[in-house]
Short mmCIF file of C-alpha atoms and ligand atoms in Angstrom, two decimals:
data_model
loop_
_atom_site.label_atom_id
_atom_site.label_comp_id
_atom_site.label_asym_id
_atom_site.label_seq_id
_atom_site.Cartn_x
_atom_site.Cartn_y
_atom_site.Cartn_z
CA UNK X 1 0.21 0.14 -0.19
CA UNK X 2 1.32 3.32 -0.80
CA UNK X 3 1.32 6.25 1.67
CA UNK X 4 -0.35 9.26 0.49
CA UNK X 5 2.00 11.85 1.46
CA UNK X 6 0.83 15.39 2.03
CA UNK X 7 4.01 17.41 1.40
CA UNK X 8 4.12 21.04 0.44
CA UNK X 9 3.66 20.51 -3.30
CA UNK X 10 0.52 19.05 -2.57
CA UNK X 11 -0.44 21.91 -0.77
CA UNK X 12 -1.84 24.73 -2.83
CA UNK X 13 1.38 26.65 -3.66
CA UNK X 14 0.11 29.70 -2.23
CA UNK X 15 -0.09 27.92 1.55
CA UNK X 16 1.59 30.70 3.88
CA UNK X 17 3.73 29.60 6.76
CA UNK X 18 1.21 28.98 9.47
CA UNK X 19 -0.57 26.74 7.32
CA UNK X 20 2.78 24.92 6.48
CA UNK X 21 3.30 24.76 10.01
CA UNK X 22 -0.08 22.63 10.27
CA UNK X 23 0.16 20.89 7.38
CA UNK X 24 3.65 20.45 5.56
CA UNK X 25 5.13 16.58 6.51
CA UNK X 26 1.52 15.53 7.10
CA UNK X 27 1.46 11.86 6.48
CA UNK X 28 -2.72 10.68 5.88
CA UNK X 29 -2.56 7.33 7.60
CA UNK X 30 -3.50 5.25 4.14
CA UNK X 31 -5.48 2.22 6.17
CA UNK X 32 -7.49 5.02 8.65
CA UNK X 33 -7.11 8.32 7.05
CA UNK X 34 -6.55 9.43 10.36
CA UNK X 35 -5.23 13.48 9.50
CA UNK X 36 -3.45 13.51 12.92
CA UNK X 37 0.02 12.20 12.22
CA UNK X 38 0.83 8.81 13.41
CA UNK X 39 3.98 7.80 15.47
CA UNK X 40 5.72 5.08 13.86
CA UNK X 41 7.65 3.62 16.72
CA UNK X 42 9.08 0.59 14.99
CA UNK X 43 13.15 0.55 14.55
CA UNK X 44 12.88 -1.96 11.34
CA UNK X 45 10.80 -1.71 8.32
CA UNK X 46 9.91 -5.16 6.08
CA UNK X 47 12.51 -4.64 3.14
CA UNK X 48 12.42 -6.62 0.11
CA UNK X 49 15.69 -8.29 -0.67
CA UNK X 50 18.20 -6.71 -3.47
CA UNK X 51 15.97 -3.63 -2.88
CA UNK X 52 17.20 -0.65 -1.05
CA UNK X 53 20.57 0.53 0.73
CA UNK X 54 21.43 -2.38 3.72
CA UNK X 55 24.73 -1.22 4.61
CA UNK X 56 26.98 2.25 4.60
CA UNK X 57 23.95 4.15 4.47
CA UNK X 58 25.27 7.23 5.21
CA UNK X 59 27.26 7.22 1.84
CA UNK X 60 23.57 6.81 0.01
CA UNK X 61 20.57 9.20 -0.26
CA UNK X 62 18.63 7.14 1.87
CA UNK X 63 15.60 9.95 1.97
CA UNK X 64 15.29 8.42 -1.71
CA UNK X 65 15.29 4.25 0.00
CA UNK X 66 12.88 2.52 0.90
CA UNK X 67 12.27 3.15 5.56
CA UNK X 68 14.55 0.53 6.63
CA UNK X 69 15.78 1.14 9.56
CA UNK X 70 15.19 4.25 12.55
CA UNK X 71 18.93 5.52 13.13
CA UNK X 72 19.01 6.42 9.51
CA UNK X 73 15.31 7.15 8.66
CA UNK X 74 12.17 7.40 10.99
CA UNK X 75 8.72 7.82 8.57
CA UNK X 76 7.71 10.47 11.99
CA UNK X 77 11.18 12.08 12.12
CA UNK X 78 11.51 12.68 8.02
CA UNK X 79 7.43 14.17 8.62
CA UNK X 80 9.04 16.81 10.93
CA UNK X 81 11.94 16.98 8.58
CA UNK X 82 9.68 17.95 5.64
CA UNK X 83 7.92 20.68 7.62
CA UNK X 84 10.67 22.09 9.26
CA UNK X 85 12.65 22.53 5.81
CA UNK X 86 9.05 24.00 4.76
CA UNK X 87 8.84 26.58 7.18
CA UNK X 88 12.21 27.75 6.87
CA UNK X 89 11.92 27.74 3.32
CA UNK X 90 15.14 25.29 2.90
CA UNK X 91 15.34 22.40 0.68
CA UNK X 92 15.68 20.08 2.81
CA UNK X 93 16.53 19.27 7.00
CA UNK X 94 17.80 16.56 9.20
CA UNK X 95 16.56 16.22 12.62
CA UNK X 96 19.31 15.02 15.45
CA UNK X 97 18.07 14.29 19.05
CA UNK X 98 19.01 17.24 20.51
CA UNK X 99 20.18 21.06 19.32
CA UNK X 100 23.64 20.02 20.67
CA UNK X 101 24.07 17.34 18.70
CA UNK X 102 22.75 19.29 15.41
CA UNK X 103 25.15 21.65 15.94
CA UNK X 104 27.96 18.97 16.15
CA UNK X 105 26.84 17.44 13.51
CA UNK X 106 27.39 20.39 11.40
CA UNK X 107 30.60 21.14 12.70
CA UNK X 108 31.65 17.19 11.80
CA UNK X 109 30.25 17.63 8.80
CA UNK X 110 31.76 20.54 7.52
CA UNK X 111 35.06 20.61 9.40
CA UNK X 112 38.11 18.42 8.96
CA UNK X 113 41.55 18.57 10.22
CA UNK X 114 43.31 21.77 8.72
CA UNK X 115 39.72 23.63 8.53
CA UNK X 116 39.22 27.05 10.48
CA UNK X 117 35.58 27.83 12.28
CA UNK X 118 35.12 31.65 12.64
CA UNK X 119 32.11 31.02 15.78
CA UNK X 120 30.49 34.02 17.45
CA UNK X 121 32.36 35.20 20.52
CA UNK X 122 29.06 34.67 22.34
CA UNK X 123 26.82 31.33 21.75
CA UNK X 124 25.02 29.09 23.86
CA UNK X 125 27.71 27.39 26.32
CA UNK X 126 27.43 24.41 24.83
CA UNK X 127 28.13 25.20 21.49
CA UNK X 128 31.30 27.55 22.93
CA UNK X 129 32.39 24.86 24.76
CA UNK X 130 32.04 22.03 22.21
CA UNK X 131 34.09 24.93 19.74
CA UNK X 132 36.27 25.48 22.13
CA UNK X 133 37.28 22.21 24.19
CA UNK X 134 36.83 19.56 21.40
CA UNK X 135 37.80 20.81 18.04
CA UNK X 136 40.86 21.37 18.43
CA UNK X 137 41.36 17.82 19.30
CA UNK X 138 40.70 17.02 16.04
CA UNK X 139 43.00 19.57 14.57
CA UNK X 140 40.27 22.43 13.87
CA UNK X 141 41.32 25.96 14.55
CA UNK X 142 38.46 27.80 16.17
CA UNK X 143 38.24 31.61 16.37
CA UNK X 144 35.95 33.64 18.43
CA UNK X 145 34.69 36.76 16.88
CA UNK X 146 31.80 39.34 17.74
CA UNK X 147 29.74 38.96 14.53
CA UNK X 148 28.17 41.72 15.20
CA UNK X 149 31.02 43.42 14.10
CA UNK X 150 31.90 43.35 10.29
CA UNK X 151 35.24 44.44 10.43
CA UNK X 152 36.16 41.96 13.06
CA UNK X 153 34.93 39.25 10.89
CA UNK X 154 36.71 39.86 7.64
CA UNK X 155 40.29 40.51 10.05
CA UNK X 156 39.71 36.87 11.27
CA UNK X 157 38.98 35.74 7.84
CA UNK X 158 41.69 32.63 7.17
CA UNK X 159 43.20 30.94 3.72
CA UNK X 160 41.33 27.86 5.65
CA UNK X 161 38.29 29.16 6.69
CA UNK X 162 35.41 26.82 6.02
CA UNK X 163 32.51 27.83 8.06
CA UNK X 164 31.37 31.00 10.25
CA UNK X 165 28.62 29.95 12.88
CA UNK X 166 26.34 32.78 14.52
CA UNK X 167 23.77 33.12 16.33
CA UNK X 168 21.12 35.96 16.37
CA UNK X 169 19.66 36.62 18.93
CA UNK X 170 22.97 35.04 20.59
CA UNK X 171 21.98 33.60 24.16
CA UNK X 172 22.24 34.92 26.59
CA UNK X 173 22.73 38.59 26.01
CA UNK X 174 20.44 39.20 22.78
CA UNK X 175 22.78 40.77 20.80
CA UNK X 176 21.96 40.32 16.80
CA UNK X 177 23.88 39.40 14.07
CA UNK X 178 23.25 41.00 10.96
CA UNK X 179 22.75 37.51 8.70
CA UNK X 180 22.81 39.00 5.13
CA UNK X 181 26.14 40.92 5.80
CA UNK X 182 27.72 37.91 7.54
CA UNK X 183 26.69 36.13 4.54
CA UNK X 184 28.18 38.30 2.16
CA UNK X 185 31.40 38.36 4.10
CA UNK X 186 31.59 34.63 4.46
CA UNK X 187 30.48 33.64 0.67
CA UNK X 188 33.05 36.69 -0.61
CA UNK X 189 35.83 33.97 0.85
CA UNK X 190 33.97 30.79 -0.17
CA UNK X 191 33.04 29.59 3.74
CA UNK X 192 29.68 29.29 4.65
CA UNK X 193 27.62 30.29 7.01
CA UNK X 194 25.61 28.29 9.61
CA UNK X 195 23.44 30.06 12.11
CA UNK X 196 21.59 28.88 15.44
CA UNK X 197 18.48 30.55 15.04
CA UNK X 198 16.72 29.03 18.18
CA UNK X 199 15.88 32.15 19.75
CA UNK X 200 14.61 33.61 16.94
CA UNK X 201 12.31 30.66 15.44
CA UNK X 202 11.05 31.07 11.80
CA UNK X 203 7.70 33.44 13.18
CA UNK X 204 10.91 35.65 13.47
CA UNK X 205 13.92 35.36 10.92
CA UNK X 206 14.49 33.37 7.66
CA UNK X 207 18.06 32.90 7.78
CA UNK X 208 18.04 31.22 4.14
CA UNK X 209 16.11 33.78 2.58
CA UNK X 210 19.05 36.80 3.81
CA UNK X 211 21.54 33.75 2.35
CA UNK X 212 22.82 31.48 5.24
CA UNK X 213 23.55 28.35 4.28
CA UNK X 214 22.46 26.11 7.31
CA UNK X 215 19.80 26.97 10.27
CA UNK X 216 20.04 25.34 13.09
CA UNK X 217 17.51 24.97 15.86
CA UNK X 218 17.64 23.33 19.09
CA UNK X 219 13.72 22.35 18.47
CA UNK X 220 14.01 21.74 22.63
CA UNK X 221 13.03 25.60 23.11
CA UNK X 222 10.37 27.73 21.32
CA UNK X 223 9.68 25.14 18.29
CA UNK X 224 8.51 22.22 20.65
CA UNK X 225 7.34 25.17 23.23
CA UNK X 226 5.80 22.63 26.01
CA UNK X 227 9.23 21.90 27.41
CA UNK X 228 8.95 18.02 27.38
CA UNK X 229 10.82 16.92 24.71
CA UNK X 230 14.60 17.26 23.31
CA UNK X 231 15.21 17.45 19.76
CA UNK X 232 17.67 19.15 17.01
CA UNK X 233 17.12 20.18 13.32
CA UNK X 234 19.67 21.35 10.56
CA UNK X 235 17.72 23.04 7.43
CA UNK X 236 19.49 24.03 4.30
CA UNK X 237 20.17 23.13 0.88
CA UNK X 238 19.59 19.62 0.04
CA UNK X 239 23.43 18.51 -1.06
CA UNK X 240 24.65 20.23 2.14
CA UNK X 241 21.96 18.42 4.31
CA UNK X 242 22.29 14.96 2.48
CA UNK X 243 26.08 15.10 3.50
CA UNK X 244 25.03 16.16 7.31
CA UNK X 245 22.59 13.20 7.31
CA UNK X 246 25.65 10.95 6.01
CA UNK X 247 27.82 11.79 8.06
CA UNK X 248 26.59 12.88 11.50
CA UNK X 249 23.41 12.02 11.41
CA UNK X 250 23.72 8.51 10.04
CA UNK X 251 27.55 7.85 12.68
CA UNK X 252 27.03 10.30 15.05
CA UNK X 253 24.26 8.25 15.98
CA UNK X 254 22.24 10.73 17.78
CA UNK X 255 18.74 10.28 16.19
CA UNK X 256 15.39 11.62 17.32
CA UNK X 257 13.18 9.32 18.63
CA UNK X 258 10.08 9.15 17.19
CA UNK X 259 8.00 10.22 19.89
CA UNK X 260 9.97 13.24 20.41
CA UNK X 261 9.53 14.13 16.78
CA UNK X 262 5.57 13.62 17.41
CA UNK X 263 5.48 15.71 20.03
CA UNK X 264 7.66 17.97 18.54
CA UNK X 265 5.12 18.07 15.08
CA UNK X 266 2.27 18.95 17.60
CA UNK X 267 4.18 21.56 19.55
CA UNK X 268 4.86 22.93 15.89
CA UNK X 269 0.76 23.13 15.06
CA UNK X 270 0.48 25.82 17.31
CA UNK X 271 4.23 27.85 16.60
CA UNK X 272 2.90 30.68 14.97
CA UNK X 273 0.04 32.19 17.61
CA UNK X 274 2.47 30.55 20.78
CA UNK X 275 4.91 32.95 19.19
CA UNK X 276 2.94 36.14 18.68
CA UNK X 277 1.61 36.15 22.11
CA UNK X 278 4.69 35.14 23.69
CA UNK X 279 6.34 38.05 21.91
CA UNK X 280 3.18 40.33 22.50
CA UNK X 281 3.46 39.70 26.47
CA UNK X 282 7.74 39.78 26.08
CA UNK X 283 7.45 43.57 24.78
CA UNK X 284 4.56 44.56 27.85
CA UNK X 285 7.30 42.82 30.30
CA UNK X 286 10.44 44.43 29.07
CA UNK X 287 8.63 48.06 29.23
CA UNK X 288 7.36 47.27 32.54
CA UNK X 289 11.08 46.15 33.53
CA UNK X 290 12.64 49.10 31.84
CA UNK X 291 10.76 51.46 34.14
CA UNK X 292 11.72 49.36 37.72
CA UNK X 293 13.78 51.45 40.08
CA UNK X 294 15.46 47.66 40.61
CA UNK X 295 16.27 47.26 36.96
CA UNK X 296 19.38 49.06 35.47
CA UNK X 297 19.16 47.88 32.25
CA UNK X 298 17.38 45.83 30.11
CA UNK X 299 17.85 44.34 26.78
CA UNK X 300 15.13 43.57 24.28
CA UNK X 301 14.57 43.14 20.36
CA UNK X 302 11.41 45.09 20.50
CA UNK X 303 12.67 48.30 22.57
CA UNK X 304 14.15 50.94 21.27
CA UNK X 305 16.89 51.23 23.56
CA UNK X 306 18.40 47.49 21.74
CA UNK X 307 21.78 48.67 20.74
CA UNK X 308 20.63 46.98 17.00
CA UNK X 309 16.77 48.12 16.71
CA UNK X 310 17.24 49.19 13.26
CA UNK X 311 18.76 45.75 12.55
CA UNK X 312 16.11 43.96 15.20
CA UNK X 313 12.96 45.55 12.95
CA UNK X 314 14.93 44.97 9.81
CA UNK X 315 15.75 40.95 10.38
CA UNK X 316 12.66 40.03 12.52
CA UNK X 317 9.35 39.94 11.98
CA UNK X 318 8.70 40.10 15.97
CA UNK X 319 11.14 40.87 18.42
CA UNK X 320 10.70 37.04 20.30
CA UNK X 321 9.95 35.90 23.73
CA UNK X 322 13.56 35.98 25.19
CA UNK X 323 14.41 39.21 27.57
CA UNK X 324 17.95 40.02 29.31
CA UNK X 325 18.29 42.30 32.03
CA UNK X 326 20.56 43.48 34.65
CA UNK X 327 20.27 44.59 38.70
CA UNK X 328 22.93 45.72 41.11
CA UNK X 329 24.24 42.38 42.88
CA UNK X 330 22.79 39.92 40.82
CA UNK X 331 23.87 37.19 43.15
CA UNK X 332 21.67 38.37 46.03
CA UNK X 333 18.59 39.30 43.69
CA UNK X 334 18.97 35.84 41.98
CA UNK X 335 18.64 34.13 45.64
CA UNK X 336 15.78 36.77 46.30
CA UNK X 337 14.09 36.25 42.68
CA UNK X 338 14.37 32.51 43.56
CA UNK X 339 12.34 32.41 46.51
CA UNK X 340 10.17 35.15 45.88
CA UNK X 341 8.76 34.38 42.45
CA UNK X 342 5.00 32.88 42.18
CA UNK X 343 4.45 32.54 38.43
CA UNK X 344 7.58 32.28 37.00
CA UNK X 345 9.91 29.43 37.15
CA UNK X 346 13.44 30.00 38.04
CA UNK X 347 15.26 27.46 36.32
CA UNK X 348 17.52 26.53 33.23
CA UNK X 349 16.32 26.45 29.57
CA UNK X 350 13.87 28.37 27.73
CA UNK X 351 11.06 28.64 25.02
CA UNK X 352 8.94 26.77 27.14
CA UNK X 353 4.98 27.60 27.88
CA UNK X 354 5.50 28.22 30.99
CA UNK X 355 7.89 31.27 31.82
CA UNK X 356 11.55 31.02 33.31
CA UNK X 357 14.18 32.85 34.56
CA UNK X 358 18.22 32.19 35.35
CA UNK X 359 20.91 34.55 36.47
CA UNK X 360 24.06 33.81 34.53
CA UNK X 361 27.05 34.91 36.30
CA UNK X 362 29.14 36.80 34.01
CA UNK X 363 32.39 34.91 35.26
CA UNK X 364 31.06 31.44 35.53
CA UNK X 365 29.75 31.99 31.75
CA UNK X 366 33.81 33.23 31.27
CA UNK X 367 34.83 30.61 32.48
CA UNK X 368 33.06 27.62 30.13
CA UNK X 369 34.53 30.10 27.04
CA UNK X 370 37.01 31.29 24.75
CA UNK X 371 40.30 33.20 26.00
CA UNK X 372 38.30 36.57 24.89
CA UNK X 373 39.98 39.77 24.02
CA UNK X 374 39.77 43.20 26.45
CA UNK X 375 37.58 43.92 23.87
CA UNK X 376 35.30 41.50 23.30
CA UNK X 377 34.95 41.36 27.48
CA UNK X 378 34.32 44.83 27.81
CA UNK X 379 31.46 44.33 24.92
CA UNK X 380 29.98 40.54 26.89
CA UNK X 381 30.35 42.87 30.11
CA UNK X 382 28.21 45.85 28.82
CA UNK X 383 25.26 43.68 27.99
CA UNK X 384 25.80 41.50 30.99
CA UNK X 385 27.39 43.36 33.76
CA UNK X 386 28.61 40.79 35.97
CA UNK X 387 25.70 38.90 35.55
CA UNK X 388 21.96 39.21 34.25
CA UNK X 389 18.68 37.68 34.03
CA UNK X 390 17.95 35.83 30.89
CA UNK X 391 13.97 35.40 30.94
CA UNK X 392 11.79 33.46 28.93
CA UNK X 393 8.64 34.47 28.38
CA UNK X 394 5.75 32.17 28.42
CA UNK X 395 2.64 32.13 28.15
CA UNK X 396 0.62 33.23 31.22
CA UNK X 397 -1.08 36.51 31.52
CA UNK X 398 1.59 38.96 31.05
CA UNK X 399 0.05 40.99 33.71
CA UNK X 400 0.78 37.94 36.07
CA UNK X 401 4.32 38.32 35.11
CA UNK X 402 4.77 42.00 35.57
CA UNK X 403 3.03 41.69 38.95
CA UNK X 404 4.99 38.44 40.07
CA UNK X 405 8.26 40.68 39.13
CA UNK X 406 7.43 43.73 40.26
CA UNK X 407 6.31 41.89 44.00
CA UNK X 408 9.93 39.75 43.64
CA UNK X 409 11.74 42.39 42.31
CA UNK X 410 10.91 44.87 45.45
CA UNK X 411 13.66 44.63 48.32
C1 PLP M 1 20.53 29.05 21.30
C2 PLP M 1 20.70 27.57 21.99
N1 PLP M 1 20.94 25.98 21.17
C3 PLP M 1 21.57 25.43 21.35
C4 PLP M 1 20.94 24.47 22.61
C5 PLP M 1 21.29 23.36 23.12
O1 PLP M 1 20.14 22.27 22.81
P1 PLP M 1 19.70 21.11 23.02
O2 PLP M 1 19.53 21.26 24.78
O3 PLP M 1 18.51 20.45 22.64
O4 PLP M 1 20.66 20.26 23.14
C6 PLP M 1 20.29 25.57 23.28
C7 PLP M 1 20.17 25.07 24.83
O5 PLP M 1 20.07 26.05 25.31
C8 PLP M 1 19.87 27.15 23.20
O6 PLP M 1 19.56 27.97 23.87
#
């Protein structure tokens, strides 16, 4: 029995992102006609002797083969990949067990001994630790660069630079990267560009339309949006995704479990209305925080006070759900907030339906990071001081969040 696969070509060509978020990659069950996605939990599928690839799966285009073995390709995971590719306007996508596996998979596919990686000097800490502590063991040179400065990128390029990896907004300080400009500079030099777009989501930014080669997400965050599944994805040009799937998808072995793909597909169904509601609340909370006497600085792309507000307006359709703010004595304030907050949750991670706040100590962050230049350190401190609060807005009533922060910040 052939599967009826409802993929973007079967949707009207005019289908808009909100519709693609529901229907791209949907497989209508051929037996029952069920229109909610099935979960295919089977590790293996029946095969026909003499047909399909039974070994060296990483060396063949397994997306063209019958489903065989879940680490190579699983129907539910494939539905998620198809949907994410459609949302990013990418030719294809490959899913991983986590966001970090998607980042590691990209690096280990595109870089080899003797190559040079330029990476944003501020990224999610796990990406920084991987680049700083592990890639050099494979003979890969790494230079951390403030990618909001085109002159710094230009100066860091070397003949062996193969990849420029950015984040926008950067976790945690919400500095932005002009993706179009970075892509132009890197491409003129023959280097590829990847961006971790987790904090933006495709609702805010479509990096491929700006010239970026590969878009990476931790699906664990806003895209799933419910804090109950880990996942990662890399989307981009077909040949680059085929290479990433072949090398890292198959041989890194960090395959996404089908149950997670199913949960994340369900999360994506509501991605657009969720993100718009979250951004509306975030704008209200950020505006409130800016007036609070205990708050010394607020960084939110939707505020005119953001140092790159014009870029935010150009590059982000919505200003997102993340806020970063400073107070005096952040360690003491962290203890106070953890003890007093009643609606917000003092915890790590971000992008869930419930609001989450955590203090990130600058000395701690720097310990896991690179040896930054005094200029780079000064830039980080200008956003974060000795430490700042990373606030991920959820779906609670904005007024409840504001009241909660107000009472908890009060001394
Ligand atoms: C921007 C960003 N990228 C990647 C990751 C890693 O994602 P995961 O925990 O799914 O591996 C995180 C996690 O916090 C993140 O914030």
